[in-house]
PDB file of C-alpha atoms in Angstrom:
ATOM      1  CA  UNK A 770     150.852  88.240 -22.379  1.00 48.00           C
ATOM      2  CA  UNK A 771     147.365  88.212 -22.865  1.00 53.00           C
ATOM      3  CA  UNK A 772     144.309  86.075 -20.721  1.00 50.00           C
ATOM      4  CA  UNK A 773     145.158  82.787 -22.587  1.00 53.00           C
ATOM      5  CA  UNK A 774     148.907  83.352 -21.364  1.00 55.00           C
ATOM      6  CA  UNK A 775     149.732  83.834 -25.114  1.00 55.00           C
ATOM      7  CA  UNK A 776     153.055  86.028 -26.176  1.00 53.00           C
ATOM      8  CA  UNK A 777     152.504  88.794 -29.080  1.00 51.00           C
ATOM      9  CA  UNK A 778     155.914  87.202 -30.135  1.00 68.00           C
ATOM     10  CA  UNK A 779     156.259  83.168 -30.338  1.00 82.00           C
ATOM     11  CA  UNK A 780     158.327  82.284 -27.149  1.00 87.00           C
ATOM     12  CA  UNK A 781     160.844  79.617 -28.049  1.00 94.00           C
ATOM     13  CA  UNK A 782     159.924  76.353 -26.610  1.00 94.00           C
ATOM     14  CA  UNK A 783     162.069  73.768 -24.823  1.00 95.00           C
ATOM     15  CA  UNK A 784     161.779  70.040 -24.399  1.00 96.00           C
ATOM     16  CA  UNK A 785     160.347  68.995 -21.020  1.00 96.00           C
ATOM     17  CA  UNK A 786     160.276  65.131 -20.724  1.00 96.00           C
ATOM     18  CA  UNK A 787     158.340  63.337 -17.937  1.00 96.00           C
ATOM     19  CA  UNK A 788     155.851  60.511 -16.862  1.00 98.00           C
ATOM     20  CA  UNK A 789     152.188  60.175 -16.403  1.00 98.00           C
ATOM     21  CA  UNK A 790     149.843  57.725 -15.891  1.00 98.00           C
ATOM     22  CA  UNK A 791     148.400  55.865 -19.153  1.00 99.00           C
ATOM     23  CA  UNK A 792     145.073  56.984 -17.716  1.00 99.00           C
ATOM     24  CA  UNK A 793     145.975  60.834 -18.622  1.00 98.00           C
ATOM     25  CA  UNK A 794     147.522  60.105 -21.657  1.00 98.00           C
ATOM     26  CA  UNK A 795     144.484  58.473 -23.108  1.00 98.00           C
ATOM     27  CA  UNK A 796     142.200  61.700 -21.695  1.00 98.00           C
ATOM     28  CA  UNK A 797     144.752  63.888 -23.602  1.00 98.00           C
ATOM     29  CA  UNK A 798     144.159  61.654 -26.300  1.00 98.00           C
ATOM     30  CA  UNK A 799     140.366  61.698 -26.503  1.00 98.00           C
ATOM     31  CA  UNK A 800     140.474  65.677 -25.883  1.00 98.00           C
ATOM     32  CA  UNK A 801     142.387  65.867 -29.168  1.00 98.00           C
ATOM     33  CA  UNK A 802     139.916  63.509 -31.295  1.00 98.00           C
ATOM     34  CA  UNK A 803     137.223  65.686 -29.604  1.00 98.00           C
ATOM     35  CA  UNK A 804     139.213  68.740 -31.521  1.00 98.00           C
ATOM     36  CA  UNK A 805     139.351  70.687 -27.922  1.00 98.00           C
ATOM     37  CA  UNK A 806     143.122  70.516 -28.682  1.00 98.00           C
ATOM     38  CA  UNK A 807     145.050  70.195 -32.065  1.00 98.00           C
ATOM     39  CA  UNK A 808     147.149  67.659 -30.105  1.00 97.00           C
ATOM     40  CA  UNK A 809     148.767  66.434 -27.020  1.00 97.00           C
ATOM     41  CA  UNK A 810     151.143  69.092 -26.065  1.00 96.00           C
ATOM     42  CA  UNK A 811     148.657  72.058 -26.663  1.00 97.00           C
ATOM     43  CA  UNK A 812     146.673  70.369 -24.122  1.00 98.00           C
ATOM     44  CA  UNK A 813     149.105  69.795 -21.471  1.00 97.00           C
ATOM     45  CA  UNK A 814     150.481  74.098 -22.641  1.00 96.00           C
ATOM     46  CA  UNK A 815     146.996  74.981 -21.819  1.00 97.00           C
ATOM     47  CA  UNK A 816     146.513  73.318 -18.296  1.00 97.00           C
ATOM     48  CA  UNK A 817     150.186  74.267 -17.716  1.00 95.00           C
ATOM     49  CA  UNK A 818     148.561  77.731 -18.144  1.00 95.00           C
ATOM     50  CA  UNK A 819     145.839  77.948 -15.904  1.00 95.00           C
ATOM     51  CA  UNK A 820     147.897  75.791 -13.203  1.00 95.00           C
ATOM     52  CA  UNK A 821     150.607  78.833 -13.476  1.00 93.00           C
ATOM     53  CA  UNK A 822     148.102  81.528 -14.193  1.00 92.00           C
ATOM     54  CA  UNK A 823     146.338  80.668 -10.511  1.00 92.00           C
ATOM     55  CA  UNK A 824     149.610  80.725  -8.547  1.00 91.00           C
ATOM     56  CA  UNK A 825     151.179  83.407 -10.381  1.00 86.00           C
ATOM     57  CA  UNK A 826     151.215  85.399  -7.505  1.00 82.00           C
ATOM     58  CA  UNK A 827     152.656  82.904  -5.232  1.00 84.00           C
ATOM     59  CA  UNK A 828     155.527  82.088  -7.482  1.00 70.00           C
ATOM     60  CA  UNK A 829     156.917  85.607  -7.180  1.00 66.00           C
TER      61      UNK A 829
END
């Protein structure tokens, strides 16, 4: 895994369904039209990133 918490290989994914405020869904939303993310779930991959890349250590 590299910095970004990106495989060499392409890990399979899995569907995770759950709720959130309308508020963060229309963030998400304007983050994509800004082209910081090419769409929704990139976005929430990439905070789910940094949130597990900071307690990494605590998770083990």
């Amino acid at each position: 895994m590299n910095s970004r918490g990106v495989t060499r290989e392409k890990e399979k994914m899995i569907l995770v369904s759950f709720h959130v405020p309308r508020s963060y869904v229309e963030t998400l939303d304007d983050l994509v039209k800004m082209g910081l993310y090419p769409s929704r779930s990139e976005a929430i991959r990439a905070a789910l990133r940094e949130l597990l890349s900071k307690y990494s250590d605590m998770a083990k």
